[in-house]
Tab-separated table of C-alpha atoms in Angstrom:
chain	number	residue	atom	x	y	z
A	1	UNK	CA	20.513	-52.998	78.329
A	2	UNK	CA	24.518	-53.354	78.466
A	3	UNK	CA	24.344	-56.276	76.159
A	4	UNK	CA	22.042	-54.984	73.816
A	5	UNK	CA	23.952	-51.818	73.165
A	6	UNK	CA	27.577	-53.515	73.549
A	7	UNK	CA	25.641	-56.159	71.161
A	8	UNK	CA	24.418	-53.154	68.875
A	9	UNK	CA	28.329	-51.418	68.816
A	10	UNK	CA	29.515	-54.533	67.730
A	11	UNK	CA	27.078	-54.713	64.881
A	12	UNK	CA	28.030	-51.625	63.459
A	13	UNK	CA	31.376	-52.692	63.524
A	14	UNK	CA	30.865	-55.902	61.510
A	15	UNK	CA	28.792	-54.067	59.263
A	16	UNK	CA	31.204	-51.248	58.405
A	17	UNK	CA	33.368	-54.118	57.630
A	18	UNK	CA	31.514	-56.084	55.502
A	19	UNK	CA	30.381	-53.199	53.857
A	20	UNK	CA	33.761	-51.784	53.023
A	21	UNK	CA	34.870	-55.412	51.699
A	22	UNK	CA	31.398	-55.215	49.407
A	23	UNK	CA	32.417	-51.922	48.457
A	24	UNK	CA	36.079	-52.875	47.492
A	25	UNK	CA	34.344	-56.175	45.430
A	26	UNK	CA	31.728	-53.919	43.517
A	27	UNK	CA	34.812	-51.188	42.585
A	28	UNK	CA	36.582	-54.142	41.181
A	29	UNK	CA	33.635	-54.897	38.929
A	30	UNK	CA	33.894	-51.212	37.989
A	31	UNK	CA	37.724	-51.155	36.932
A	32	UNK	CA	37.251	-54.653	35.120
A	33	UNK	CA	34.217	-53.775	33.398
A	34	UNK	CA	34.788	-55.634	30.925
A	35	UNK	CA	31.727	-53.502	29.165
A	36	UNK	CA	29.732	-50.869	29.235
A	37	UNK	CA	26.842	-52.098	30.557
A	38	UNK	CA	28.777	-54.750	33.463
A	39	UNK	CA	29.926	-50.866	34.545
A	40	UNK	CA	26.602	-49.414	34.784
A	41	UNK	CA	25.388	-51.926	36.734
A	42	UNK	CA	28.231	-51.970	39.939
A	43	UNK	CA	28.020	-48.197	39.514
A	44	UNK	CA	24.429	-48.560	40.506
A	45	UNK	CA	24.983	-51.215	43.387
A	46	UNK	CA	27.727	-48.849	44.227
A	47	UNK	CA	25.324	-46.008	45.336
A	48	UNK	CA	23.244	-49.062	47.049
A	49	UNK	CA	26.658	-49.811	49.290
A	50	UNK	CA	26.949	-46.046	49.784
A	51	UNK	CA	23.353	-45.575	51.283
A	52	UNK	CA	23.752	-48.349	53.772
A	53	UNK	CA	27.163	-46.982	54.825
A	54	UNK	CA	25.259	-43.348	55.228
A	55	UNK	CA	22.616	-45.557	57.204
A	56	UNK	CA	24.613	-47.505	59.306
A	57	UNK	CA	27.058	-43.994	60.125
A	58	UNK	CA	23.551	-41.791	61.132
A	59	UNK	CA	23.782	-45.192	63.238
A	60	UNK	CA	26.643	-44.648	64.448
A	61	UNK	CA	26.210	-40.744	65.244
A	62	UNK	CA	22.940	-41.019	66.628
A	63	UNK	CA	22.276	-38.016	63.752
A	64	UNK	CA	18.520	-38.439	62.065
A	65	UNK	CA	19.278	-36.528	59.524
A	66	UNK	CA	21.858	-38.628	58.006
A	67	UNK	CA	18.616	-40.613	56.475
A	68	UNK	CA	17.653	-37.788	54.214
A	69	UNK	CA	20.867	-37.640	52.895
A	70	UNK	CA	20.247	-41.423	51.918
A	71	UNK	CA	17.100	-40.581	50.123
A	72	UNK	CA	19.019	-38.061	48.026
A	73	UNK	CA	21.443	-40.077	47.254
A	74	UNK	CA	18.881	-42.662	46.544
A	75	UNK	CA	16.909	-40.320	44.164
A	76	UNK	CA	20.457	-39.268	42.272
A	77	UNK	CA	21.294	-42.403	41.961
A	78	UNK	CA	18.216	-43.655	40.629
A	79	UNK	CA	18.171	-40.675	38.307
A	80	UNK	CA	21.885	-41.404	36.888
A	81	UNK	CA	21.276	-45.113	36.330
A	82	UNK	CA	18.406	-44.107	33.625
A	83	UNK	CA	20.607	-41.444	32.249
A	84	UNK	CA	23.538	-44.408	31.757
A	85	UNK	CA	20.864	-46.712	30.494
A	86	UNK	CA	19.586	-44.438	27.990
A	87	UNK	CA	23.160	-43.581	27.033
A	88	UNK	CA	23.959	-46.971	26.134
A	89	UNK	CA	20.981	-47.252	23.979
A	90	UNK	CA	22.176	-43.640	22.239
A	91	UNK	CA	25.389	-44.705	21.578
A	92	UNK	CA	23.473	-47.856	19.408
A	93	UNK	CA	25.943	-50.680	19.222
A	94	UNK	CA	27.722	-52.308	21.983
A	95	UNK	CA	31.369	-53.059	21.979
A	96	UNK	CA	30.650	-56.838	22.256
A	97	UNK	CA	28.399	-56.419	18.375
A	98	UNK	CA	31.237	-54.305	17.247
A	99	UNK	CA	33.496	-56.727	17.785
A	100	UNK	CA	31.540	-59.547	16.031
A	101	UNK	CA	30.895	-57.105	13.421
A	102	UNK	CA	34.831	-56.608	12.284
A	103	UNK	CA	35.709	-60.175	13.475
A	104	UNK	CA	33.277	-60.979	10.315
A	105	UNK	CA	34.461	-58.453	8.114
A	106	UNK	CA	38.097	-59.450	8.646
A	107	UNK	CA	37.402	-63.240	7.868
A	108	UNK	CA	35.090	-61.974	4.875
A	109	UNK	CA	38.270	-60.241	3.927
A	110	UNK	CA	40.305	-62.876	4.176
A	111	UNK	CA	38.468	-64.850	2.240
A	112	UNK	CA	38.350	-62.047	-0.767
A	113	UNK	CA	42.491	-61.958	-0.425
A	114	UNK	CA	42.208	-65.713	-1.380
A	115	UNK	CA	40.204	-65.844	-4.166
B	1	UNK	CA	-10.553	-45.192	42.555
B	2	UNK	CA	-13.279	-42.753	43.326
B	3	UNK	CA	-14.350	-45.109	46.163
B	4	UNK	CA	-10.705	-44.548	47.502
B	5	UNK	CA	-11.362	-40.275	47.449
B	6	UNK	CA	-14.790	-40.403	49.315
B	7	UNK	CA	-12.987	-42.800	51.949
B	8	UNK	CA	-10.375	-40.051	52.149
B	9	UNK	CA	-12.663	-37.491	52.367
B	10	UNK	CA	-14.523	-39.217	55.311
B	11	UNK	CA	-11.177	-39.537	56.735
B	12	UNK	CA	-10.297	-36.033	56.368
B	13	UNK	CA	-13.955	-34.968	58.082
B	14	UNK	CA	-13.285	-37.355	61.041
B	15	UNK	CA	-10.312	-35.515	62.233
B	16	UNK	CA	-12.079	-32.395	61.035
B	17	UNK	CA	-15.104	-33.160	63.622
B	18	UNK	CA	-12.957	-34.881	66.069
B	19	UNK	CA	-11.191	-31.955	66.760
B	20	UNK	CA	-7.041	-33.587	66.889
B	21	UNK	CA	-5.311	-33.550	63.999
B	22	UNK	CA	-2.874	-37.053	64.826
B	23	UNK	CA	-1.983	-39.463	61.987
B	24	UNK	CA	-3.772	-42.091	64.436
B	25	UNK	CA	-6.655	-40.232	64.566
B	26	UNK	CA	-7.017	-39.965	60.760
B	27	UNK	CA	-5.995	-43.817	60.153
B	28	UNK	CA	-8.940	-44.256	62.773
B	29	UNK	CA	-10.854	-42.145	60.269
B	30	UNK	CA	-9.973	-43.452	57.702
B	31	UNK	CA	-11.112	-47.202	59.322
B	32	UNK	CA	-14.706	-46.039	60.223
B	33	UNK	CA	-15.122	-44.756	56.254
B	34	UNK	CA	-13.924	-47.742	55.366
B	35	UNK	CA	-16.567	-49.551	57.276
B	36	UNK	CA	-19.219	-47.354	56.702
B	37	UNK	CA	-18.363	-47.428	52.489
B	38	UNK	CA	-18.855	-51.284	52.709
B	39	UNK	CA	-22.064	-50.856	54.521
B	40	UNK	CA	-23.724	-48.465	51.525
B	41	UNK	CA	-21.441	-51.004	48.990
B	42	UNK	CA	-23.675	-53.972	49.807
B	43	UNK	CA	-27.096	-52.505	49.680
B	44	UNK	CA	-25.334	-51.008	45.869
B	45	UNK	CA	-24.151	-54.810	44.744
B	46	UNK	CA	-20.893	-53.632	43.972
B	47	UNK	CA	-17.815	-55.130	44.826
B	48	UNK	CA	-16.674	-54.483	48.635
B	49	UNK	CA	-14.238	-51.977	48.824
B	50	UNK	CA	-13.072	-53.425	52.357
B	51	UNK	CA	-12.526	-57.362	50.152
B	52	UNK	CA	-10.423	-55.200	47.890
B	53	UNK	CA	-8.139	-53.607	50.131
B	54	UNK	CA	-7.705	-56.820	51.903
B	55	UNK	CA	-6.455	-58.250	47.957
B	56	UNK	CA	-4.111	-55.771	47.662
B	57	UNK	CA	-2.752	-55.769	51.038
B	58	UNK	CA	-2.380	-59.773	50.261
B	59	UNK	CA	-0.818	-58.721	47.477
B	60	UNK	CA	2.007	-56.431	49.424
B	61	UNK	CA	2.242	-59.328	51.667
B	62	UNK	CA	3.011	-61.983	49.139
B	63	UNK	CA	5.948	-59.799	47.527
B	64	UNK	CA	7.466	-58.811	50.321
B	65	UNK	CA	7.404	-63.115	51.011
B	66	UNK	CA	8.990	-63.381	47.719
B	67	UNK	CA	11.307	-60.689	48.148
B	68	UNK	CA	12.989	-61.853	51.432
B	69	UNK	CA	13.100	-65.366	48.967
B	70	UNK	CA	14.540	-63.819	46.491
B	71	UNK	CA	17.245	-62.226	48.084
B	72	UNK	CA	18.124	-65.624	50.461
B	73	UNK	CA	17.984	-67.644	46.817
B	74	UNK	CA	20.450	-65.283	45.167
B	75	UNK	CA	22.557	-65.622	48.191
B	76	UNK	CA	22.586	-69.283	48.338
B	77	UNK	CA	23.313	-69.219	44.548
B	78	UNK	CA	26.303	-67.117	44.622
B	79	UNK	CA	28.205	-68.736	47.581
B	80	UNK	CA	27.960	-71.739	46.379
B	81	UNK	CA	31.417	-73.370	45.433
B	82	UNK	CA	30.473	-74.245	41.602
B	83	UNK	CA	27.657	-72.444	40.094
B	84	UNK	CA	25.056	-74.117	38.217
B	85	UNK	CA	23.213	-71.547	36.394
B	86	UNK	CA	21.115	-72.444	32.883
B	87	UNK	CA	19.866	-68.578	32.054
B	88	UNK	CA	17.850	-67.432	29.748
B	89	UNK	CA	14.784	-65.051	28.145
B	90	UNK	CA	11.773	-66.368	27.713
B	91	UNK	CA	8.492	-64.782	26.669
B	92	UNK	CA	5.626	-64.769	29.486
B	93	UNK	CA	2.253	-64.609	27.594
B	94	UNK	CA	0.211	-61.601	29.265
B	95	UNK	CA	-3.083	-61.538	30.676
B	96	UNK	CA	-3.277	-58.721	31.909
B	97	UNK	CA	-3.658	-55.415	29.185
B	98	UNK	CA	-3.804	-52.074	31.293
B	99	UNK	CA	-0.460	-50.415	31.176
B	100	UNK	CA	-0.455	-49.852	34.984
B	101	UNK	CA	-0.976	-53.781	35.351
B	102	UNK	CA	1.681	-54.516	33.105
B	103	UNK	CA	3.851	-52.124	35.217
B	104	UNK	CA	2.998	-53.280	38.074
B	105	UNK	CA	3.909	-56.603	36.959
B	106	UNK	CA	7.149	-56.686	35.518
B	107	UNK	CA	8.259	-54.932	38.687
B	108	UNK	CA	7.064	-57.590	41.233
B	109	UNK	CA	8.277	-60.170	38.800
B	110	UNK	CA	11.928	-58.414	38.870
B	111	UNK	CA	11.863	-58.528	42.583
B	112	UNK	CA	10.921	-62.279	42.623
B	113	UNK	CA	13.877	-65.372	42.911
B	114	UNK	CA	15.843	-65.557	39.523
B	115	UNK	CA	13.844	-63.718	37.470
B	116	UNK	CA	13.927	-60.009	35.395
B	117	UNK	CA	12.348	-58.695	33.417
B	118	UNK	CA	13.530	-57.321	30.046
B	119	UNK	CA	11.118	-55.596	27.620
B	120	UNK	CA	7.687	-55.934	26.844
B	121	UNK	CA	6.795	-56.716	23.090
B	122	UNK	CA	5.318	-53.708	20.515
B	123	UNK	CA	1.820	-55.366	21.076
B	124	UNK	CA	1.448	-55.606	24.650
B	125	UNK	CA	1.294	-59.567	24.485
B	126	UNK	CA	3.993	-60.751	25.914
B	127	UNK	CA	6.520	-60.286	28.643
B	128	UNK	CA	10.427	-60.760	27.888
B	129	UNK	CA	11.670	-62.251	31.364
B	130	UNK	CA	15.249	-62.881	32.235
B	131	UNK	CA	15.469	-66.487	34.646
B	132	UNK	CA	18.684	-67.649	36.021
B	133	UNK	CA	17.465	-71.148	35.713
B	134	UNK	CA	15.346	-71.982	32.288
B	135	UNK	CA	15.570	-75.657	32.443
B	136	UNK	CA	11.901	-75.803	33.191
B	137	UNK	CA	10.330	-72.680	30.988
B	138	UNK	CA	6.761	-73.645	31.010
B	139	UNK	CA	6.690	-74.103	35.342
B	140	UNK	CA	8.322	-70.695	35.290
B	141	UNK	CA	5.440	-69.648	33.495
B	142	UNK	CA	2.974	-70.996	35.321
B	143	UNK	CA	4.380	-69.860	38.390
B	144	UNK	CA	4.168	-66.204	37.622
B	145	UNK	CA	0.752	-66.491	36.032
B	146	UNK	CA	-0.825	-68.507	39.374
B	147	UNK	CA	1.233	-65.943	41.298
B	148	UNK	CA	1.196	-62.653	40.599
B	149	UNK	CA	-0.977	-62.380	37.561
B	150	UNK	CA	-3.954	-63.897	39.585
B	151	UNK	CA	-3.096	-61.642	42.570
B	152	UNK	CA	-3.444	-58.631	40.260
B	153	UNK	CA	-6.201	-59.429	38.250
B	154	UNK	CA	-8.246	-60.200	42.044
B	155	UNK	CA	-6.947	-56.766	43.318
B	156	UNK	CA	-7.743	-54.439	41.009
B	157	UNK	CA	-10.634	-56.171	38.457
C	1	UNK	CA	11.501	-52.555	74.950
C	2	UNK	CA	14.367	-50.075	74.384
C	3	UNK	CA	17.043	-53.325	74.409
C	4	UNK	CA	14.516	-54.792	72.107
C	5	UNK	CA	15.073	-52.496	69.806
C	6	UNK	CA	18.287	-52.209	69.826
C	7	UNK	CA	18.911	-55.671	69.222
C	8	UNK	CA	16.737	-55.723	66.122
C	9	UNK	CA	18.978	-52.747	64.658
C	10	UNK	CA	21.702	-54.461	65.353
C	11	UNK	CA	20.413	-57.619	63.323
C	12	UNK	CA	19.312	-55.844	60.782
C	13	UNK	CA	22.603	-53.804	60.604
C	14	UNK	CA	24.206	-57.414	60.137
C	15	UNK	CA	21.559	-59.285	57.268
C	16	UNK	CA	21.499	-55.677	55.644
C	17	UNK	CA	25.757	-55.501	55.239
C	18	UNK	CA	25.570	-59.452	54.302
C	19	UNK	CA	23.311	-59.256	51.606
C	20	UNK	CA	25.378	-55.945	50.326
C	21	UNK	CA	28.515	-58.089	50.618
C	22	UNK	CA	26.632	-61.052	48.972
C	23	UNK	CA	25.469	-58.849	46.178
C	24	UNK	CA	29.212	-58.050	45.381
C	25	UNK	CA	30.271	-61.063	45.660
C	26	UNK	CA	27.404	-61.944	43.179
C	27	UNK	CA	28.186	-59.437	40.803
C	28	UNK	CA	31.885	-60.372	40.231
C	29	UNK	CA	31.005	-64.270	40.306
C	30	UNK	CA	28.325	-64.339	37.625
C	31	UNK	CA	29.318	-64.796	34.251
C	32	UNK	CA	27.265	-61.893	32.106
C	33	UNK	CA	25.697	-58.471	32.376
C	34	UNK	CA	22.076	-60.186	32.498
C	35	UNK	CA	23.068	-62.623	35.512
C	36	UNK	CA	25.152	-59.856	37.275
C	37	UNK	CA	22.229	-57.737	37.242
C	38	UNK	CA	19.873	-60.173	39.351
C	39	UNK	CA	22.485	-60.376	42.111
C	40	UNK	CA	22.693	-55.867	41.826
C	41	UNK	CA	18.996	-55.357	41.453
C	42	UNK	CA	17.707	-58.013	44.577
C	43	UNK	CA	20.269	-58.894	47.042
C	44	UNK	CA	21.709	-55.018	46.765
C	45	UNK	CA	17.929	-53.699	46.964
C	46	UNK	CA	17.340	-55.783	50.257
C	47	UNK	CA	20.619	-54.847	51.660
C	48	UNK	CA	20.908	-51.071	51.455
C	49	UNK	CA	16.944	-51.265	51.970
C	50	UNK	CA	17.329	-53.115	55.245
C	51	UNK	CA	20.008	-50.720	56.551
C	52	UNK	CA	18.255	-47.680	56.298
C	53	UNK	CA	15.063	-49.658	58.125
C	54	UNK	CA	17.587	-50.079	60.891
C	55	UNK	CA	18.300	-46.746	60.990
C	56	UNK	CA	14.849	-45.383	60.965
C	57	UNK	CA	14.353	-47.945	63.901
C	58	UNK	CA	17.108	-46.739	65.979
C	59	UNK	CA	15.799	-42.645	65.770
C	60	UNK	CA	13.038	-43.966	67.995
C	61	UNK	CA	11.095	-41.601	66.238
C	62	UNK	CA	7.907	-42.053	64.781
C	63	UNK	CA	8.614	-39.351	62.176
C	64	UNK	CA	11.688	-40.510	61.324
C	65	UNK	CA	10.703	-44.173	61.090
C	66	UNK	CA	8.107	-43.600	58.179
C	67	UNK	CA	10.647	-41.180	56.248
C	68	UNK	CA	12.937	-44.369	56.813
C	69	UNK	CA	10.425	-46.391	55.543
C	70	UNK	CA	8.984	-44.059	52.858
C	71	UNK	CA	13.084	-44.571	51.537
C	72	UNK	CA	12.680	-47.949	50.780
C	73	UNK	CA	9.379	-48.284	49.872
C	74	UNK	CA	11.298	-45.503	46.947
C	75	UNK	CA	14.166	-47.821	46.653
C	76	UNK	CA	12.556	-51.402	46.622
C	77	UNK	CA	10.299	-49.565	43.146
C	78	UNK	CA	12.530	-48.112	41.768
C	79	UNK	CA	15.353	-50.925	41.943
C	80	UNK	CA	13.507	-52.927	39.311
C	81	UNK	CA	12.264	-49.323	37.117
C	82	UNK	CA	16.373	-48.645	36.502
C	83	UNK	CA	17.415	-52.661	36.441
C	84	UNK	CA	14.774	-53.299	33.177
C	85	UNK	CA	15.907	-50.110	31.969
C	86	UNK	CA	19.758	-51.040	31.494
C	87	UNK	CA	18.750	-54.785	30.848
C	88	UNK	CA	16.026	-53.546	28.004
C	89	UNK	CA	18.941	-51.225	26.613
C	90	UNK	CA	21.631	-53.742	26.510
C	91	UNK	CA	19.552	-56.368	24.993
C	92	UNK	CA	18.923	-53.853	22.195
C	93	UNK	CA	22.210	-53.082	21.507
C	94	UNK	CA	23.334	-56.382	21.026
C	95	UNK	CA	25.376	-57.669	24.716
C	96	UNK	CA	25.781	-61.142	24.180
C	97	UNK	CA	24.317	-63.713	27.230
C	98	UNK	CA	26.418	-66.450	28.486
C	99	UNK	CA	27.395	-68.905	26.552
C	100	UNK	CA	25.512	-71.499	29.188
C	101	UNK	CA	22.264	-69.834	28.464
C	102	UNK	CA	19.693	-72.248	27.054
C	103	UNK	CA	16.991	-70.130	25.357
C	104	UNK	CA	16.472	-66.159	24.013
C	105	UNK	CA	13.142	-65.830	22.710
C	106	UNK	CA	13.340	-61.787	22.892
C	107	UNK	CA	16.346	-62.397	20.206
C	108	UNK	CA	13.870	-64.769	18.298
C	109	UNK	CA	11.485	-61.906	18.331
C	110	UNK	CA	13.657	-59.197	17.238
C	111	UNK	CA	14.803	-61.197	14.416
């Protein structure tokens, strides 16, 4: 019974750190983007970090009701990552087709100049 | 489905005439209208309700299997020193036509080792699936449609 | 019984943080969007999904274990609902895939 719950303390701890290293990696992915859509998608397995940190802290507290916090979270987070995703269809083009786009009209240009 | 309401129903009397109102009590319910359904379901030559539930909870079974794969695959893939990926979108040819099967489909196949899916096509065909590894598109295919596909069609034709 | 438990919380608390940390690691390795949202949508699904299990476990509560479990049940269907979603949308709006990819028959389609 000692080991288990000296076993289960360390656990936690391991797990707090691993998931404040996976948290540190995915807010990386966030700052560095480099688009749009890369964003979205840590921003979502952001939210998935957060949850286990809520689970592993009701954990931690020996409070229950730390796990419906998770489910909200869960549900907002669900709920924002369709909002993003329809965003990025509502804002039609994405920066990587913009850039093609003027990359060809600047060589079309080019051209133009020389003839 | 409707097979599924008088079960619950039965259910629902059990712990009605039983007299204790526990969630073991109605799953004990709901076990005894199960049996009791298949009984009247032979002598009726329909399909057994009891077979079906045992598809479907094969079905659960096999994607939670392929989930836990899934996950250990990605993980392998990722630590690995140099990465070897050949990605890709290729376009799974559907059997399947109802829109809850389709659903239901592109969600176990997004949950399954290096594989997502993208869009389905205006007609309801096809199946736009994202792999990590396309060097081999036509045993990708095959997997999904032996897989899954079958799994559905058995659970819920 | 009771140490049983607690030593399955405790490896779940572990697999659940690795696969979070693998996801992470996943999602800055990969080279594009499409790739970085397999890593996101199945290793960060099993982790977050495995760490509220553990917690659900350790309430030792039966009401509190299927409201765990009735969370990732939610999760592990709705992972995949959101993941299409952004992958459908930037398809559409034209993010490139990785140079290394070797075939794009939704592109073939839309054309």
């Amino acid at each position: 019974m000692i080991f288990a719950a000296s076993f289960l303390n360390l656990a936690i701890w391991i797990g707090l750190a691993l998931l404040s290293l996976s948290l540190l990696l995915t807010g990386w992915r966030v700052v560095r983007g480099p688009t749009l859509g890369d964003r979205v998608v840590a921003l979502d397995m952001l939210v998935g970090i957060v949850l286990g940190f809520i689970a592993v802290i009701a954990i931690k507290t020996g409070f229950p009701l730390y796990i419906d916090i998770a489910i909200a979270l869960g549900l907002v987070g669900f709920l924002a990552t369709i909002a993003f995703a329809r965003f990025i269809l509502a804002r039609g083009a994405s920066e990587e087709a913009v850039r093609e786009r003027q990359r060809l009209e600047d060589l079309h240009e080019e051209r133009g100049g020389q003839a | 489905m409707t097979a599924f309401t008088i079960n619950v129903i039965f259910a629902v009397f059990w712990v009605a005439v039983s007299g204790s109102a526990s969630l073991l009590n109605l799953m004990l319910g709901f076990l005894v209208g199960a049996m009791s359904l298949g009984l009247i379901r032979e002598q009726a030559n329909g399909t057994s309700y009891l077979r079906r539930i045992g598809r479907i909870l094969s079905l659960i079974l096999l994607f939670f299997k392929e989930l836990s794969l899934s996950a250990w695959r990605v993980a392998v893939l990722v630590t690995r020193p140099n990465m070897q990926l050949k990605p890709g979108i290729f376009a799974f040819p559907l059997t399947v036509d109802r829109d809850f099967e389709i659903t239901l489909l592109a969600n176990l196949i997004t949950l399954t080792p290096g594989t997502l899916s993208v869009d389905v096509s205006k007609d309801r065909k096809r199946l736009f699936v994202h792999a990590l590894d396309c060097s081999d598109v036509e045993a990708a295919k095959r997997d999904i449609a032996e897989g899954f596909e079958r799994k559905i069609l058995e659970a819920f034709r | 019984m009771n140490a049983l438990i607690t030593i399955i919380t405790a490896l779940l608390i572990l697999s659940g943080s690795a696969f979070a940390l693998i996801a992470a690691i996943g999602l800055n390795r990969l080279p594009d969007l499409f790739t970085r949202m397999h890593a996101a949508s199945k290793a960060g699904t099993v982790g977050s999904g495995l760490l509220l299990l553990a917690a659900g476990l350790h309430a030792d509560d039966f009401a509190i274990l299927v409201r765990a479990v009735a969370g990732f049940v939610f999760f592990v269907l709705t992972a995949p609902i959101s993941a299409h979603l952004v992958a459908m949308a930037a398809h559409k709006v034209g993010y490139k895939l990785d140079s290394r990819s070797v075939i794009d028959e939704l592109a073939e389609d839309a054309s």
